[in-house]
mmCIF file of C-alpha atoms and ligand atoms in Angstrom:
data_model
loop_
_atom_site.group_PDB
_atom_site.id
_atom_site.type_symbol
_atom_site.label_atom_id
_atom_site.label_comp_id
_atom_site.label_asym_id
_atom_site.label_seq_id
_atom_site.Cartn_x
_atom_site.Cartn_y
_atom_site.Cartn_z
ATOM 1 C CA MET A 1 -0.360 0.212 0.159
ATOM 2 C CA THR A 2 1.084 3.673 -1.146
ATOM 3 C CA ILE A 3 -0.194 5.236 1.843
ATOM 4 C CA THR A 4 1.935 6.144 5.218
ATOM 5 C CA THR A 5 0.261 8.275 7.665
ATOM 6 C CA ASP A 6 1.448 9.359 11.520
ATOM 7 C CA ALA A 7 -1.266 6.895 12.376
ATOM 8 C CA ARG A 8 0.675 4.004 10.364
ATOM 9 C CA ASN A 9 3.661 5.103 11.682
ATOM 10 C CA VAL A 10 3.885 5.289 15.587
ATOM 11 C CA ARG A 11 1.904 2.474 15.757
ATOM 12 C CA ASP A 12 2.422 0.204 18.829
ATOM 13 C CA ARG A 13 4.642 -2.645 17.084
ATOM 14 C CA SER A 14 4.266 -4.467 20.517
ATOM 15 C CA THR A 15 3.127 -8.182 20.617
ATOM 16 C CA ALA A 16 -0.304 -6.348 22.420
ATOM 17 C CA PRO A 17 -3.883 -7.544 20.851
ATOM 18 C CA ALA A 18 -4.752 -4.539 18.368
ATOM 19 C CA ILE A 19 -8.387 -5.273 19.418
ATOM 20 C CA GLU A 20 -9.739 -6.680 22.746
ATOM 21 C CA ALA A 21 -12.798 -7.967 24.140
ATOM 22 C CA GLU A 22 -13.813 -8.636 27.314
ATOM 23 C CA HIS A 23 -16.967 -10.543 28.699
ATOM 24 C CA LEU A 24 -19.232 -7.656 26.550
ATOM 25 C CA VAL A 25 -22.539 -7.264 27.586
ATOM 26 C CA LYS A 26 -25.261 -5.132 25.953
ATOM 27 C CA ARG A 27 -28.654 -4.453 27.410
ATOM 28 C CA PHE A 28 -31.408 -2.914 25.536
ATOM 29 C CA GLY A 29 -33.984 -2.910 28.556
ATOM 30 C CA GLU A 30 -35.720 -6.311 29.101
ATOM 31 C CA MET A 31 -33.379 -7.372 25.854
ATOM 32 C CA THR A 32 -29.790 -8.706 25.779
ATOM 33 C CA ALA A 33 -28.462 -8.131 22.064
ATOM 34 C CA VAL A 34 -25.370 -8.932 23.301
ATOM 35 C CA ASP A 35 -24.348 -11.856 26.317
ATOM 36 C CA ASP A 36 -21.091 -12.257 27.684
ATOM 37 C CA VAL A 37 -18.346 -11.168 24.329
ATOM 38 C CA SER A 38 -14.655 -12.265 25.075
ATOM 39 C CA PHE A 39 -12.147 -11.992 22.136
ATOM 40 C CA SER A 40 -8.888 -10.686 21.145
ATOM 41 C CA VAL A 41 -7.858 -9.673 18.021
ATOM 42 C CA PRO A 42 -3.951 -10.282 17.608
ATOM 43 C CA GLN A 43 -1.809 -7.198 15.310
ATOM 44 C CA GLY A 44 -2.530 -7.561 11.623
ATOM 45 C CA THR A 45 -4.962 -10.536 11.650
ATOM 46 C CA VAL A 46 -8.802 -11.132 10.448
ATOM 47 C CA LEU A 47 -10.875 -12.034 12.682
ATOM 48 C CA GLY A 48 -14.243 -12.407 11.443
ATOM 49 C CA MET A 49 -17.375 -12.350 13.176
ATOM 50 C CA LEU A 50 -20.643 -14.659 12.008
ATOM 51 C CA GLY A 51 -23.702 -14.713 12.758
ATOM 52 C CA PRO A 52 -27.433 -14.672 11.483
ATOM 53 C CA ASN A 53 -29.511 -11.449 11.528
ATOM 54 C CA GLY A 54 -30.014 -9.869 14.820
ATOM 55 C CA ALA A 55 -27.468 -12.208 16.288
ATOM 56 C CA GLY A 56 -25.415 -8.759 17.938
ATOM 57 C CA LYS A 57 -22.728 -8.209 15.372
ATOM 58 C CA THR A 58 -23.388 -4.881 14.878
ATOM 59 C CA THR A 59 -24.252 -4.039 18.376
ATOM 60 C CA THR A 60 -21.063 -5.427 19.726
ATOM 61 C CA VAL A 61 -18.465 -3.270 16.860
ATOM 62 C CA ARG A 62 -20.917 -0.456 17.878
ATOM 63 C CA MET A 63 -19.190 -0.701 21.097
ATOM 64 C CA MET A 64 -15.758 -1.870 20.279
ATOM 65 C CA THR A 65 -15.582 1.542 17.988
ATOM 66 C CA SER A 66 -16.922 3.808 21.341
ATOM 67 C CA LEU A 67 -20.382 4.431 19.179
ATOM 68 C CA THR A 68 -22.620 3.225 22.133
ATOM 69 C CA VAL A 69 -21.840 2.600 25.922
ATOM 70 C CA PRO A 70 -21.503 -1.815 27.326
ATOM 71 C CA THR A 71 -23.782 -2.022 29.397
ATOM 72 C CA SER A 72 -20.647 -3.728 31.102
ATOM 73 C CA GLY A 73 -17.330 -5.641 30.470
ATOM 74 C CA THR A 74 -14.431 -3.505 28.925
ATOM 75 C CA ALA A 75 -13.388 -3.565 24.966
ATOM 76 C CA ARG A 76 -10.099 -1.812 24.108
ATOM 77 C CA VAL A 77 -8.613 -0.564 20.552
ATOM 78 C CA ALA A 78 -4.748 -0.681 19.610
ATOM 79 C CA GLY A 79 -4.613 -0.846 23.427
ATOM 80 C CA HIS A 80 -7.210 2.053 23.968
ATOM 81 C CA ASP A 81 -9.987 1.221 26.975
ATOM 82 C CA VAL A 82 -12.878 2.353 24.663
ATOM 83 C CA ALA A 83 -14.813 3.989 27.930
ATOM 84 C CA SER A 84 -11.758 5.604 29.691
ATOM 85 C CA ASP A 85 -9.607 6.715 26.193
ATOM 86 C CA PRO A 86 -12.615 6.558 23.341
ATOM 87 C CA GLU A 87 -10.543 10.332 21.541
ATOM 88 C CA ALA A 88 -7.681 8.025 21.360
ATOM 89 C CA VAL A 89 -9.938 4.276 20.070
ATOM 90 C CA ARG A 90 -11.542 6.806 17.145
ATOM 91 C CA ARG A 91 -7.709 7.734 16.342
ATOM 92 C CA SER A 92 -6.421 4.303 16.322
ATOM 93 C CA MET A 93 -9.421 3.259 13.563
ATOM 94 C CA GLY A 94 -11.709 3.147 10.821
ATOM 95 C CA LEU A 95 -14.817 2.112 10.937
ATOM 96 C CA THR A 96 -17.056 1.279 7.692
ATOM 97 C CA GLY A 97 -21.132 0.431 8.807
ATOM 98 C CA GLN A 98 -23.608 -1.323 7.370
ATOM 99 C CA SER A 99 -25.146 1.521 5.772
ATOM 100 C CA ALA A 100 -23.804 3.886 3.440
ATOM 101 C CA THR A 101 -22.486 6.470 5.503
ATOM 102 C CA VAL A 102 -20.929 8.556 2.751
ATOM 103 C CA ASP A 103 -22.709 12.477 1.856
ATOM 104 C CA GLU A 104 -24.975 11.999 -1.061
ATOM 105 C CA MET A 105 -24.398 15.766 -2.223
ATOM 106 C CA LEU A 106 -20.925 15.314 -2.368
ATOM 107 C CA THR A 107 -18.485 13.600 -4.803
ATOM 108 C CA GLY A 108 -16.573 10.635 -3.784
ATOM 109 C CA ARG A 109 -13.575 12.732 -4.679
ATOM 110 C CA GLU A 110 -15.621 15.615 -1.868
ATOM 111 C CA ASN A 111 -16.236 13.228 0.250
ATOM 112 C CA LEU A 112 -12.993 11.695 0.981
ATOM 113 C CA ARG A 113 -11.131 15.338 1.150
ATOM 114 C CA LEU A 114 -14.106 15.961 3.752
ATOM 115 C CA ILE A 115 -12.800 13.694 5.862
ATOM 116 C CA GLY A 116 -8.969 13.843 5.282
ATOM 117 C CA SER A 117 -9.467 17.110 6.802
ATOM 118 C CA LEU A 118 -11.143 16.519 9.373
ATOM 119 C CA TYR A 119 -8.683 14.072 10.618
ATOM 120 C CA GLY A 120 -5.916 17.202 10.031
ATOM 121 C CA LEU A 121 -4.000 15.782 7.153
ATOM 122 C CA SER A 122 -2.658 18.667 5.615
ATOM 123 C CA ARG A 123 -4.156 19.243 1.881
ATOM 124 C CA ALA A 124 -1.549 18.034 -0.127
ATOM 125 C CA ASP A 125 -1.743 15.073 1.630
ATOM 126 C CA VAL A 126 -5.504 14.775 1.266
ATOM 127 C CA ARG A 127 -5.577 15.886 -2.040
ATOM 128 C CA ARG A 128 -2.728 12.475 -2.718
ATOM 129 C CA LEU A 129 -4.221 10.163 -0.638
ATOM 130 C CA SER A 130 -7.656 10.866 -2.049
ATOM 131 C CA ASP A 131 -6.683 9.936 -5.657
ATOM 132 C CA ASP A 132 -5.076 7.311 -4.714
ATOM 133 C CA LEU A 133 -8.225 5.965 -2.545
ATOM 134 C CA LEU A 134 -10.320 6.230 -5.743
ATOM 135 C CA GLU A 135 -8.242 4.416 -7.904
ATOM 136 C CA ARG A 136 -7.109 2.056 -5.927
ATOM 137 C CA PHE A 137 -11.161 1.113 -5.191
ATOM 138 C CA SER A 138 -11.565 1.347 -9.276
ATOM 139 C CA LEU A 139 -13.741 5.425 -8.609
ATOM 140 C CA SER A 140 -11.694 7.235 -10.475
ATOM 141 C CA GLU A 141 -13.596 8.083 -13.364
ATOM 142 C CA SER A 142 -17.097 8.534 -11.220
ATOM 143 C CA GLY A 143 -14.298 10.232 -8.343
ATOM 144 C CA ASP A 144 -16.221 13.957 -9.747
ATOM 145 C CA LYS A 145 -19.967 12.556 -9.945
ATOM 146 C CA VAL A 146 -22.129 13.214 -6.268
ATOM 147 C CA ALA A 147 -22.386 10.273 -5.127
ATOM 148 C CA LYS A 148 -26.345 9.859 -5.008
ATOM 149 C CA GLU A 149 -25.123 8.960 -8.848
ATOM 150 C CA TYR A 150 -23.632 6.217 -7.488
ATOM 151 C CA SER A 151 -24.693 2.206 -7.590
ATOM 152 C CA GLY A 152 -24.650 0.921 -4.310
ATOM 153 C CA GLY A 153 -21.317 -1.163 -4.808
ATOM 154 C CA MET A 154 -20.085 2.300 -5.728
ATOM 155 C CA ARG A 155 -21.281 3.516 -2.249
ATOM 156 C CA ARG A 156 -20.109 0.769 -0.436
ATOM 157 C CA ARG A 157 -16.477 0.983 -2.444
ATOM 158 C CA LEU A 158 -16.512 4.592 -1.454
ATOM 159 C CA ASP A 159 -17.361 4.072 2.162
ATOM 160 C CA LEU A 160 -14.411 1.287 2.468
ATOM 161 C CA ALA A 161 -12.319 4.277 0.865
ATOM 162 C CA VAL A 162 -13.376 7.321 3.321
ATOM 163 C CA SER A 163 -12.670 4.785 6.247
ATOM 164 C CA LEU A 164 -9.167 4.029 4.952
ATOM 165 C CA ILE A 165 -8.040 7.634 4.480
ATOM 166 C CA ALA A 166 -6.402 8.332 8.369
ATOM 167 C CA ALA A 167 -4.615 5.442 7.480
ATOM 168 C CA PRO A 168 -5.780 3.839 10.904
ATOM 169 C CA PRO A 169 -4.338 0.699 11.987
ATOM 170 C CA VAL A 170 -7.105 -1.201 12.901
ATOM 171 C CA LEU A 171 -10.455 -1.660 10.534
ATOM 172 C CA PHE A 172 -13.541 -2.719 11.666
ATOM 173 C CA LEU A 173 -15.912 -3.986 9.081
ATOM 174 C CA ASP A 174 -20.064 -4.633 9.276
ATOM 175 C CA GLU A 175 -20.742 -6.528 6.432
ATOM 176 C CA PRO A 176 -19.261 -4.468 3.969
ATOM 177 C CA THR A 177 -19.365 -6.726 0.845
ATOM 178 C CA THR A 178 -23.602 -6.988 1.663
ATOM 179 C CA GLY A 179 -25.197 -6.288 -0.871
ATOM 180 C CA LEU A 180 -22.909 -6.545 -3.108
ATOM 181 C CA ASP A 181 -22.577 -8.579 -6.535
ATOM 182 C CA PRO A 182 -20.030 -11.081 -6.338
ATOM 183 C CA ARG A 183 -17.716 -9.769 -9.059
ATOM 184 C CA SER A 184 -17.600 -6.506 -6.725
ATOM 185 C CA ARG A 185 -17.313 -8.751 -3.627
ATOM 186 C CA VAL A 186 -14.182 -10.503 -5.118
ATOM 187 C CA GLU A 187 -12.926 -7.377 -5.924
ATOM 188 C CA LEU A 188 -13.179 -6.175 -1.852
ATOM 189 C CA TRP A 189 -12.050 -8.926 -1.120
ATOM 190 C CA ASP A 190 -8.661 -8.667 -2.721
ATOM 191 C CA VAL A 191 -8.366 -4.627 -1.729
ATOM 192 C CA LEU A 192 -9.027 -6.250 2.280
ATOM 193 C CA ARG A 193 -6.249 -8.655 1.825
ATOM 194 C CA GLY A 194 -3.862 -5.989 0.358
ATOM 195 C CA LEU A 195 -4.506 -4.331 3.280
ATOM 196 C CA VAL A 196 -3.820 -6.859 5.716
ATOM 197 C CA ARG A 197 -0.445 -7.808 4.033
ATOM 198 C CA ASP A 198 0.426 -4.217 5.429
ATOM 199 C CA GLY A 199 -0.262 -4.942 8.504
ATOM 200 C CA THR A 200 -4.364 -3.863 8.917
ATOM 201 C CA THR A 201 -5.750 -5.461 12.013
ATOM 202 C CA LEU A 202 -9.415 -6.419 10.402
ATOM 203 C CA LEU A 203 -12.765 -6.945 12.344
ATOM 204 C CA LEU A 204 -15.053 -7.868 9.758
ATOM 205 C CA THR A 205 -18.689 -9.013 10.027
ATOM 206 C CA THR A 206 -20.514 -11.327 7.455
ATOM 207 C CA GLN A 207 -23.454 -13.581 6.828
ATOM 208 C CA TYR A 208 -21.310 -15.155 4.113
ATOM 209 C CA LEU A 209 -19.491 -18.335 5.441
ATOM 210 C CA GLU A 210 -17.341 -18.139 2.780
ATOM 211 C CA GLU A 211 -16.291 -14.386 3.096
ATOM 212 C CA ALA A 212 -15.772 -15.478 6.354
ATOM 213 C CA ASP A 213 -13.503 -18.922 4.989
ATOM 214 C CA GLN A 214 -11.683 -16.594 2.334
ATOM 215 C CA LEU A 215 -10.486 -13.880 4.918
ATOM 216 C CA ALA A 216 -10.106 -14.572 8.121
ATOM 217 C CA ASP A 217 -7.200 -16.075 10.437
ATOM 218 C CA ARG A 218 -9.988 -16.359 13.300
ATOM 219 C CA ILE A 219 -13.958 -16.723 13.427
ATOM 220 C CA VAL A 220 -15.849 -16.569 16.066
ATOM 221 C CA VAL A 221 -19.274 -17.595 15.871
ATOM 222 C CA ILE A 222 -22.024 -15.891 16.927
ATOM 223 C CA ASP A 223 -25.944 -16.336 17.895
ATOM 224 C CA HIS A 224 -27.965 -14.728 20.194
ATOM 225 C CA GLY A 225 -25.780 -12.438 21.038
ATOM 226 C CA ARG A 226 -23.399 -15.059 22.040
ATOM 227 C CA VAL A 227 -20.248 -16.755 20.892
ATOM 228 C CA ILE A 228 -21.025 -20.126 20.115
ATOM 229 C CA ALA A 229 -18.307 -21.206 18.652
ATOM 230 C CA GLU A 230 -14.585 -19.608 18.190
ATOM 231 C CA GLY A 231 -11.645 -21.171 16.086
ATOM 232 C CA THR A 232 -9.660 -21.059 12.576
ATOM 233 C CA PRO A 233 -11.657 -21.631 9.432
ATOM 234 C CA LEU A 234 -10.455 -25.695 9.458
ATOM 235 C CA GLU A 235 -11.309 -25.828 13.118
ATOM 236 C CA LEU A 236 -14.303 -24.576 12.770
ATOM 237 C CA LYS A 237 -14.900 -26.605 9.679
ATOM 238 C CA ASP A 238 -13.339 -30.426 11.478
ATOM 239 C CA GLN A 239 -15.757 -29.395 14.472
ATOM 240 C CA SER A 240 -18.175 -30.245 12.685
ATOM 241 C CA GLY A 241 -18.298 -34.076 11.854
ATOM 242 C CA GLN A 242 -16.442 -35.443 9.214
ATOM 243 C CA ALA A 243 -14.889 -35.346 5.587
ATOM 244 C CA ALA A 244 -16.547 -37.494 3.091
ATOM 245 C CA ILE A 245 -15.187 -39.268 -0.303
ATOM 246 C CA VAL A 246 -17.765 -38.039 -2.997
ATOM 247 C CA LEU A 247 -16.887 -40.202 -6.280
ATOM 248 C CA THR A 248 -18.865 -39.980 -9.630
ATOM 249 C CA VAL A 249 -19.338 -42.837 -11.860
ATOM 250 C CA SER A 250 -19.400 -42.076 -15.805
ATOM 251 C CA HIS A 251 -21.733 -44.850 -16.617
ATOM 252 C CA ALA A 252 -24.269 -46.073 -14.744
ATOM 253 C CA GLU A 253 -24.419 -49.689 -15.626
ATOM 254 C CA GLN A 254 -21.140 -49.546 -13.303
ATOM 255 C CA LEU A 255 -22.708 -48.080 -10.114
ATOM 256 C CA ASP A 256 -23.387 -51.687 -7.873
ATOM 257 C CA GLU A 257 -19.715 -53.268 -9.453
ATOM 258 C CA ALA A 258 -18.824 -49.249 -7.669
ATOM 259 C CA ARG A 259 -20.521 -49.509 -5.030
ATOM 260 C CA ALA A 260 -19.193 -53.233 -3.863
ATOM 261 C CA LEU A 261 -16.012 -52.317 -4.495
ATOM 262 C CA LEU A 262 -16.427 -48.928 -2.568
ATOM 263 C CA ALA A 263 -18.237 -51.121 0.055
ATOM 264 C CA SER A 264 -15.453 -53.263 0.405
ATOM 265 C CA HIS A 265 -12.812 -50.127 2.145
ATOM 266 C CA VAL A 266 -15.075 -48.550 3.399
ATOM 267 C CA THR A 267 -18.416 -48.402 5.707
ATOM 268 C CA ASP A 268 -21.456 -46.292 5.720
ATOM 269 C CA VAL A 269 -21.408 -46.168 1.249
ATOM 270 C CA HIS A 270 -24.601 -43.329 0.261
ATOM 271 C CA VAL A 271 -25.758 -43.979 -2.577
ATOM 272 C CA ASP A 272 -27.310 -40.979 -5.595
ATOM 273 C CA VAL A 273 -28.499 -42.910 -8.795
ATOM 274 C CA PRO A 274 -29.514 -40.569 -10.213
ATOM 275 C CA ALA A 275 -26.243 -38.088 -9.979
ATOM 276 C CA ARG A 276 -24.513 -41.384 -10.355
ATOM 277 C CA GLN A 277 -22.780 -40.930 -7.009
ATOM 278 C CA LEU A 278 -21.207 -42.261 -4.178
ATOM 279 C CA THR A 279 -20.580 -40.792 -0.687
ATOM 280 C CA ALA A 280 -18.975 -42.847 2.297
ATOM 281 C CA PRO A 281 -17.358 -40.433 5.605
ATOM 282 C CA ALA A 282 -13.430 -40.500 5.573
ATOM 283 C CA ASP A 283 -10.766 -39.465 7.575
ATOM 284 C CA GLY A 284 -8.754 -37.414 5.414
ATOM 285 C CA LEU A 285 -6.844 -37.657 2.468
ATOM 286 C CA ALA A 286 -4.957 -41.109 3.295
ATOM 287 C CA ASP A 287 -8.647 -42.739 2.813
ATOM 288 C CA MET A 288 -8.810 -40.838 -0.243
ATOM 289 C CA THR A 289 -5.130 -41.612 -1.825
ATOM 290 C CA ARG A 290 -6.408 -45.370 -1.172
ATOM 291 C CA VAL A 291 -9.962 -45.261 -2.627
ATOM 292 C CA ALA A 292 -8.430 -43.808 -5.853
ATOM 293 C CA ALA A 293 -5.982 -46.640 -5.933
ATOM 294 C CA VAL A 294 -8.492 -48.888 -5.299
ATOM 295 C CA PHE A 295 -10.300 -47.466 -8.091
ATOM 296 C CA ASP A 296 -7.594 -46.804 -10.449
ATOM 297 C CA ARG A 297 -6.662 -50.989 -10.702
ATOM 298 C CA SER A 298 -10.661 -51.837 -11.655
ATOM 299 C CA GLU A 299 -12.197 -50.859 -15.075
ATOM 300 C CA ILE A 300 -14.713 -48.726 -13.936
ATOM 301 C CA VAL A 301 -14.780 -45.233 -15.539
ATOM 302 C CA LEU A 302 -14.769 -42.136 -12.616
ATOM 303 C CA ASP A 303 -15.540 -38.626 -13.783
ATOM 304 C CA ASP A 304 -14.826 -36.909 -10.335
ATOM 305 C CA LEU A 305 -13.474 -38.337 -7.114
ATOM 306 C CA GLY A 306 -12.732 -36.020 -4.546
ATOM 307 C CA LEU A 307 -12.885 -35.524 -0.294
ATOM 308 C CA LYS A 308 -15.587 -32.857 0.495
ATOM 309 C CA ARG A 309 -14.824 -30.834 3.720
ATOM 310 C CA PRO A 310 -17.746 -29.713 5.579
ATOM 311 C CA SER A 311 -18.883 -26.037 4.808
ATOM 312 C CA LEU A 312 -18.939 -23.764 7.351
ATOM 313 C CA ASP A 313 -22.484 -23.297 6.736
ATOM 314 C CA ASP A 314 -22.899 -26.735 7.316
ATOM 315 C CA VAL A 315 -20.932 -25.692 11.313
ATOM 316 C CA PHE A 316 -23.097 -23.175 11.583
ATOM 317 C CA LEU A 317 -26.473 -25.951 11.473
ATOM 318 C CA SER A 318 -24.226 -28.349 12.913
ATOM 319 C CA LEU A 319 -23.997 -25.809 16.002
ATOM 320 C CA THR A 320 -27.226 -23.823 15.830
ATOM 321 C CA GLY A 321 -29.773 -25.522 13.565
ATOM 322 C CA HIS A 322 -30.448 -23.306 11.758
ATOM 323 C CA ARG A 323 -28.455 -22.080 8.429
ATOM 324 C CA ALA A 324 -26.826 -18.991 9.010
ATOM 325 C CA GLU A 325 -28.530 -17.466 5.770
ATOM 326 C CA GLN A 326 -31.994 -17.860 6.144
ATOM 327 C CA GLU A 327 -33.377 -14.228 6.898
ATOM 328 C CA THR A 328 -30.648 -12.209 4.771
ATOM 329 C CA ASN A 329 -32.687 -10.393 2.311
ATOM 330 C CA HIS A 330 -30.301 -8.819 0.414
ATOM 331 C CA THR A 331 -31.221 -6.162 -1.958
ATOM 332 C CA THR A 332 -28.098 -4.896 -4.532
ATOM 333 C CA GLU A 333 -29.838 -1.323 -4.809
ATOM 334 C CA THR A 334 -28.680 0.002 -1.300
ATOM 335 C CA GLY A 335 -25.987 -2.468 -0.652
ATOM 336 C CA GLU A 336 -27.631 -3.253 2.910
ATOM 337 C CA SER A 337 -29.550 -6.218 4.057
ATOM 338 C CA ARG A 338 -33.020 -5.666 5.036
HETATM 339 N N1 ATP B 401 -30.702 0.858 19.992
HETATM 340 C C1 ATP B 401 -31.758 -0.774 20.103
HETATM 341 N N2 ATP B 401 -32.729 -0.456 20.624
HETATM 342 C C2 ATP B 401 -32.981 -1.798 21.021
HETATM 343 N N3 ATP B 401 -32.782 -3.054 20.903
HETATM 344 C C3 ATP B 401 -31.289 -3.134 19.577
HETATM 345 C C4 ATP B 401 -30.845 -1.827 19.370
HETATM 346 N N4 ATP B 401 -30.120 -1.980 18.591
HETATM 347 C C5 ATP B 401 -29.519 -3.421 18.425
HETATM 348 N N5 ATP B 401 -31.138 -4.138 18.702
HETATM 349 C C6 ATP B 401 -30.954 -5.138 18.724
HETATM 350 O O1 ATP B 401 -30.713 -6.129 19.591
HETATM 351 C C7 ATP B 401 -30.068 -7.224 18.681
HETATM 352 C C8 ATP B 401 -28.685 -7.544 18.075
HETATM 353 O O2 ATP B 401 -29.109 -6.356 17.101
HETATM 354 P P1 ATP B 401 -27.311 -6.477 16.170
HETATM 355 O O3 ATP B 401 -28.092 -5.532 15.595
HETATM 356 O O4 ATP B 401 -26.772 -6.383 16.690
HETATM 357 O O5 ATP B 401 -28.040 -8.133 15.294
HETATM 358 P P2 ATP B 401 -26.675 -7.897 13.864
HETATM 359 O O6 ATP B 401 -26.099 -9.492 14.038
HETATM 360 O O7 ATP B 401 -25.780 -6.543 13.561
HETATM 361 O O8 ATP B 401 -27.975 -7.873 12.662
HETATM 362 P P3 ATP B 401 -28.165 -7.811 11.248
HETATM 363 O O9 ATP B 401 -27.230 -9.159 10.597
HETATM 364 O O10 ATP B 401 -29.704 -8.578 11.225
HETATM 365 O O11 ATP B 401 -26.740 -6.491 10.925
HETATM 366 C C9 ATP B 401 -31.880 -7.300 17.850
HETATM 367 O O12 ATP B 401 -32.592 -8.246 18.593
HETATM 368 C C10 ATP B 401 -31.784 -5.793 18.015
HETATM 369 O O13 ATP B 401 -33.337 -5.729 17.053
HETATM 370 MG MG1 MG B 402 -25.522 -5.722 11.584
#
């Protein structure tokens, strides 16, 4: 990344976590939105906070970013306590909220310059950084159009660009890609990977299991305000049951023979006749390699043979009994869900 500012240069390079939450609780009247949530994010890593609508993701982010006061518990960002030193917290972080916060009547460039000058950057720096960011988010050509003429995806990118102008060492992104089309989503992932490579610490909330899987070093799964699971994407997948060997036979008439052959090496073979597919639980790659060798020596022709690991969606289902994305109603128009 080309951006360097004071905020980045003075960053504490010690090994203290960049983001820490300890026993955070938030009640709204009788309702407990966040119920004893703790986590810690090492510098330069990505924590994915994964949960369905109403899980408490935004409320947690609002507490972490000093926008709302916790009912109890503590939070620190870049070593600064959110309750006792909210100013220092805000100086160390950028936030892209769930709904767009850009000023619709200003152009993309003006939005960037406004926020840059609010951060006290020099005019020359603001101009250079705005141009850099417009370029990086593929907004150069639309930089002088008013934001109300932007598409949902362009607004989302501008939002993120604005939150990066002061090059904060810690970035909070609340559902950054909800409502984006698949291509824009992949583009945004690339930008985020670049930031992390350059040392930014990221906390991102998402309802997309794939997004957490793609970007996060560690994931906390949150449901009804509580952390119900935590680990690397791989650990979470391992938690939710077994991998499976999936094998597709080329010729339907060989399906029975293939089933018999597979069943002589592994147990619990499941047959899907229309798909010409056999599935069986496997311990891992070793099992699959063994099966591959057996079929290689036979006359049976295969279209495909692979090891299917459980998806994060399977993980969520096994942890909560419901799918993570069941209530989501995405709109591409505004870039917001619901
Ligand atoms: N200001 C508020 N007053 C009352 N209840 C609130 C308030 N803010 C959030 N809640 C409630 O707290 C719970 C958690 O909401 P939150 O917005 O944190 O969820 P979320 O995980 O961000 O959901 P989504 O994926 O829909 O954005 C919900 O039941 C919500 O209705
Ligand atoms: Mg939310």
